[in-house]
Each structure stands twice: as C-alpha cells, then as structure tokens.
One Martini backbone bead per residue (centre of mass of N, CA, C, O) as a GRO file, in nm:
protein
  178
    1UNK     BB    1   0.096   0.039   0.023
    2UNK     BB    2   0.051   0.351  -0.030
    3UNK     BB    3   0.153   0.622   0.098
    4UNK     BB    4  -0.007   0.870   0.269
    5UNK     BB    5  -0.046   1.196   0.225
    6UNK     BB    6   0.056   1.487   0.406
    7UNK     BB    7  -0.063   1.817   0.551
    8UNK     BB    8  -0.071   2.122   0.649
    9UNK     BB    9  -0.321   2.343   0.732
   10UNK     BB   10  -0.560   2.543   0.588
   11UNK     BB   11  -0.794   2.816   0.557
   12UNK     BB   12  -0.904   2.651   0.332
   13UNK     BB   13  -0.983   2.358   0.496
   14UNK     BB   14  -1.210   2.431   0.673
   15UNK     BB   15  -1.487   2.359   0.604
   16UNK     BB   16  -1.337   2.035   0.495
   17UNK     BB   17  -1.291   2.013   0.858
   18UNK     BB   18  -1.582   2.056   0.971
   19UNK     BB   19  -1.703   1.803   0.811
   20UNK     BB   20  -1.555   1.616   0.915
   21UNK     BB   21  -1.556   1.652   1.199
   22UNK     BB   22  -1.881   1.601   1.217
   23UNK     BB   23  -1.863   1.292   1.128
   24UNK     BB   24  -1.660   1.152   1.320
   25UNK     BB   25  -1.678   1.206   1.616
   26UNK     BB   26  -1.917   1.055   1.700
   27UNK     BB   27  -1.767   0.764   1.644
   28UNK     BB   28  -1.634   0.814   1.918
   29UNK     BB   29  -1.886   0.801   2.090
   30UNK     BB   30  -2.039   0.665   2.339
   31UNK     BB   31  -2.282   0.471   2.411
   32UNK     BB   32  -2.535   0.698   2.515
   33UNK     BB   33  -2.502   0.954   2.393
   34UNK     BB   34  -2.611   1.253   2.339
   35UNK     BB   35  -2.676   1.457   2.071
   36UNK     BB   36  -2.671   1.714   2.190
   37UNK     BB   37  -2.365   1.687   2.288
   38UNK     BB   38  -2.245   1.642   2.040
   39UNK     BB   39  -2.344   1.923   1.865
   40UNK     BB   40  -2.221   2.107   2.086
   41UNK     BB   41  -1.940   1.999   2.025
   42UNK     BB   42  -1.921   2.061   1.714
   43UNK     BB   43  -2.037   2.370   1.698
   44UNK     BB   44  -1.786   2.486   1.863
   45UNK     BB   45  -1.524   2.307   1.835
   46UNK     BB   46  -1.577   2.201   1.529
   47UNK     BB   47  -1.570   2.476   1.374
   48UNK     BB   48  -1.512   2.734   1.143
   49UNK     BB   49  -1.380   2.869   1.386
   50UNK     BB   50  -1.218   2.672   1.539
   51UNK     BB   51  -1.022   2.655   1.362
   52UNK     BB   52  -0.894   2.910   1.273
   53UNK     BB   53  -0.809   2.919   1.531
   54UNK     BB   54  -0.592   2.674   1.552
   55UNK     BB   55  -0.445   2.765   1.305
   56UNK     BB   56  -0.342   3.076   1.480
   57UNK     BB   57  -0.213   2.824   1.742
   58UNK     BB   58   0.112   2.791   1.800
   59UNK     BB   59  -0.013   2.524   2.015
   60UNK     BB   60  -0.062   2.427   1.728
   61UNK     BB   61  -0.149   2.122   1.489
   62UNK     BB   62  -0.274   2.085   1.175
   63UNK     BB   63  -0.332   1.764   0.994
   64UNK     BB   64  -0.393   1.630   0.652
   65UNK     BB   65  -0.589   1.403   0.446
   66UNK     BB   66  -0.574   1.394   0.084
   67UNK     BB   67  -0.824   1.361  -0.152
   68UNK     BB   68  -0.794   1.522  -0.405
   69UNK     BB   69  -1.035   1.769  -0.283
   70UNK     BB   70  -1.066   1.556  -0.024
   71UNK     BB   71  -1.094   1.508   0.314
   72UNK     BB   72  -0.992   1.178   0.513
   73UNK     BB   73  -0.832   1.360   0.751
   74UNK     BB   74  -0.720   1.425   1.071
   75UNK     BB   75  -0.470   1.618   1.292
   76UNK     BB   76  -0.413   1.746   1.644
   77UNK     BB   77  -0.187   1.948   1.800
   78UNK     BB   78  -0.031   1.980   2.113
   79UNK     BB   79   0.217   2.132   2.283
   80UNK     BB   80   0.142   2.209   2.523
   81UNK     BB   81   0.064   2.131   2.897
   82UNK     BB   82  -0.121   1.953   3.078
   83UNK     BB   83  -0.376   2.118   3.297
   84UNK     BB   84  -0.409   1.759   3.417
   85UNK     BB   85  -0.368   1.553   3.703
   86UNK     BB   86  -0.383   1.314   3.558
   87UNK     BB   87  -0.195   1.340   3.315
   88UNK     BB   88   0.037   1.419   3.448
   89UNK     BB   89   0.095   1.177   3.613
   90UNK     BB   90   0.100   0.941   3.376
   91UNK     BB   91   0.318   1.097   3.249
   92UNK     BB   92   0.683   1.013   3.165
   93UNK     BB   93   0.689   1.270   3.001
   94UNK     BB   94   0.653   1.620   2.950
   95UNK     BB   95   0.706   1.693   2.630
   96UNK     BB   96   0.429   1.572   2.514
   97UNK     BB   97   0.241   1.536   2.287
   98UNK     BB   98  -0.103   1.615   2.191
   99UNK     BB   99  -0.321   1.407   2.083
  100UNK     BB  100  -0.655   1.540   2.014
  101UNK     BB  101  -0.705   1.455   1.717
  102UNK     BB  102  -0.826   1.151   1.536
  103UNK     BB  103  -0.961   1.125   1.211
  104UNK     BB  104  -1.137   0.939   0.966
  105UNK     BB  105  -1.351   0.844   0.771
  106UNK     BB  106  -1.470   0.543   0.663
  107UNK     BB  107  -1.413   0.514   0.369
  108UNK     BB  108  -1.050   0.492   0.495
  109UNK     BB  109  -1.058   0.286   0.631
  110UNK     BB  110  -0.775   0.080   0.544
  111UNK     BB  111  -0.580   0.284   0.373
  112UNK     BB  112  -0.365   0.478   0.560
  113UNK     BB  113  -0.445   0.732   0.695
  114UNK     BB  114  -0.400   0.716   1.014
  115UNK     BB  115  -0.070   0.633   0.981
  116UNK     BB  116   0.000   0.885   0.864
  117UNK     BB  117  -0.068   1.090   1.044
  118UNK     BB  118   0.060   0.935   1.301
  119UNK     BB  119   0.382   1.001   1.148
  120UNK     BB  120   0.320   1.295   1.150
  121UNK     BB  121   0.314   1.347   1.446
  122UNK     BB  122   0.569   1.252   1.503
  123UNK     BB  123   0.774   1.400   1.354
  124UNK     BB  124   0.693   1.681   1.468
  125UNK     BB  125   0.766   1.595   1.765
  126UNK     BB  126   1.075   1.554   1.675
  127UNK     BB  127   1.118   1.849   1.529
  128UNK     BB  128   1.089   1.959   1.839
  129UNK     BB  129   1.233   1.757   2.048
  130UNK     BB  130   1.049   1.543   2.140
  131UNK     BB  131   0.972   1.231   2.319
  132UNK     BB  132   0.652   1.240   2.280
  133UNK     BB  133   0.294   1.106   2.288
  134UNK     BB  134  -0.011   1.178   2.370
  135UNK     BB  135  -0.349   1.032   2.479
  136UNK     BB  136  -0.717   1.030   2.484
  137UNK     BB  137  -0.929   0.701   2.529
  138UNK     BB  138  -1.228   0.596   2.506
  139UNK     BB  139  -1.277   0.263   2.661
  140UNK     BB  140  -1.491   0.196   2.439
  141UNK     BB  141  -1.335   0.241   2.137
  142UNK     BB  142  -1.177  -0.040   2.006
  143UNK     BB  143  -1.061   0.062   1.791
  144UNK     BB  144  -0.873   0.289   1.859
  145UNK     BB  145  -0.713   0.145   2.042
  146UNK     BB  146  -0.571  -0.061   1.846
  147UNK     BB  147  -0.443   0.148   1.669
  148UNK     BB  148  -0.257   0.256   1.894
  149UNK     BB  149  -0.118  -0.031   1.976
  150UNK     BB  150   0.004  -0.026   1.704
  151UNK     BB  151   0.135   0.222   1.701
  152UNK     BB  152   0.277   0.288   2.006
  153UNK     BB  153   0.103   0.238   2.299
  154UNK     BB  154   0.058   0.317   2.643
  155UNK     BB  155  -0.099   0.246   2.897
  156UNK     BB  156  -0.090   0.503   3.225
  157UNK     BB  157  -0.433   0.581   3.262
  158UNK     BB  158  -0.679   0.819   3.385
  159UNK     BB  159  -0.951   0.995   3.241
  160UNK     BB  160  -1.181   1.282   3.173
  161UNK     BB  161  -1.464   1.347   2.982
  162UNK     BB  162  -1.655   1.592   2.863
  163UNK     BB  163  -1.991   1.587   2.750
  164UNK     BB  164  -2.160   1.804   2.858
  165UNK     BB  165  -2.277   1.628   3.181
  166UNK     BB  166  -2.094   1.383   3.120
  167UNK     BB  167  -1.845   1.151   3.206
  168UNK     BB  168  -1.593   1.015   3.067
  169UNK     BB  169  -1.399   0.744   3.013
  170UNK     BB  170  -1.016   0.756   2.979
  171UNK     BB  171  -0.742   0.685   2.823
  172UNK     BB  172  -0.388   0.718   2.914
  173UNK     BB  173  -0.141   0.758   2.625
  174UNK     BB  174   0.168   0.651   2.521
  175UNK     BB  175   0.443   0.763   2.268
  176UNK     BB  176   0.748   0.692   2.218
  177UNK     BB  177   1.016   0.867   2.048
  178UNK     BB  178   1.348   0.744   2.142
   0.00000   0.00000   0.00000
C-alpha cells in the first residue's frame, strides 16, 4: 500500500475540515451518548470558527490527509502542557506532544490514513524535540484503542472528558519516540 500523503492544514481547508470534524465525532463518542451533547460539541469545538482558531494558535498544529480535493482525515496537535493532574500524573515524559483529534472518513479506514497521519504527528513532535505522544481515548472505543496499541502507544492512566453534563472514562495512553 502507497504511503498516503499528509500536510499541514490551511486556512482554505477549514469548511472541509469543520464537515469532516462533524461526521467523524460522533463515531468516537461512547453509546448512549446524547446527541445534543454531540451537536453542542460539534457545533462549539470543530466548528469553522474553532478551527481558524486552530489554525492561528502556535499551540496547536494541524495536519491532513488530502484525497483528491476532498479531506479524509485530520489530526491535531496541542504542543502546550496538558493542565489535567490525570493526565500530568500518568505521563513519563513531561515534553510529550498531545495528539488532541485524529479522525478518518469511515470510507477511508484501512487504507493507511490513519497511520499516515499516525506518523506525521510523530515526525512534527521529533522536530520539535520532543519524547513522546500522548492522548485520551474513551475507553469503550475499541477500533480507536487497538489502532492507538498498533501504532506504539501504552496505556499509563485514565482521565474523564466532559460531554455535556456526563463525564466519559478515558484511557491516558503514551508513545515515546526516543
């Protein structure tokens, strides 16, 4: 299978960049999620608005996975430290990079998008000179989970994310790169 190709997000990408955020969500969110809690969050966080934000926060880097003229994958990353004492406590590496959203299309799943992106996010965080990766991912998720443990991630704690009003169990999960 060819490499697929990643670059850094553009201000032109934000329309399909807030629609595929929008479609992808969802399909991370734990069943009996509320859909209102869904849209609210949708609508808020990866809205075409929160993305410029994005795009202009030297905090964050966003990359994606173009196919043709349309986008079937994004990964964001948060440079910043994680100000969760979960997440601070579970974490081995103080310097790691915080892959924040990584999302593909669904018609897009197993022909290396993922681990494209996977790989570009590591690349961003060695230029940067950092140790690691880390993220939160819910832990009834289990597509998300074994893709994360293929990619060289481990599990080293758990936190909560807010949806709503309900608090979800994350798994906090860490790849070093070193």
């Amino acid at each position: 299978m060819a490499t697929q190709p990643t670059r850094h997000a553009t201000h032109a990408d934000v329309p399909a960049l807030a629609d595929l955020a929008g479609r992808t969500f969802p399909l991370a969110c734990p069943p009996g999620t509320l859909q209102e809690d869904i849209d609210h969050f949708v609508a808020t966080v990866l809205s075409e608005s929160a993305f410029r934000t994005y795009l202009d926060d030297d905090e964050r880097i966003v990359r994606v996975a173009p196919q043709g003229t349309a986008l079937v994958g994004y990964t964001m990353l948060i440079l910043s430290a994680s100000t969760d004492p979960d997440v601070s406590s579970a974490l081995t590496a103080t310097d790691a990079v915080e892959v924040s959203k990584m999302y593909s299309d669904p018609a897009a799943h197993g022909t290396g998008v993922a681990a494209a992106l996977m790989e570009s996010a590591a690349d961003e965080a060695r230029r940067l000179g950092r140790s690691a990766l880390w993220l939160g991912v819910n832990q009834q998720n289990a597509r998300a989970l074994a893709f994360y443990r293929r990619s060289g991630f481990r599990q080293l704690g758990e936190k909560r994310f807010a949806l709503g009003a309900v608090l979800h169990e994350d798994f906090v999960m860490q790849r070093d790169l070193t």
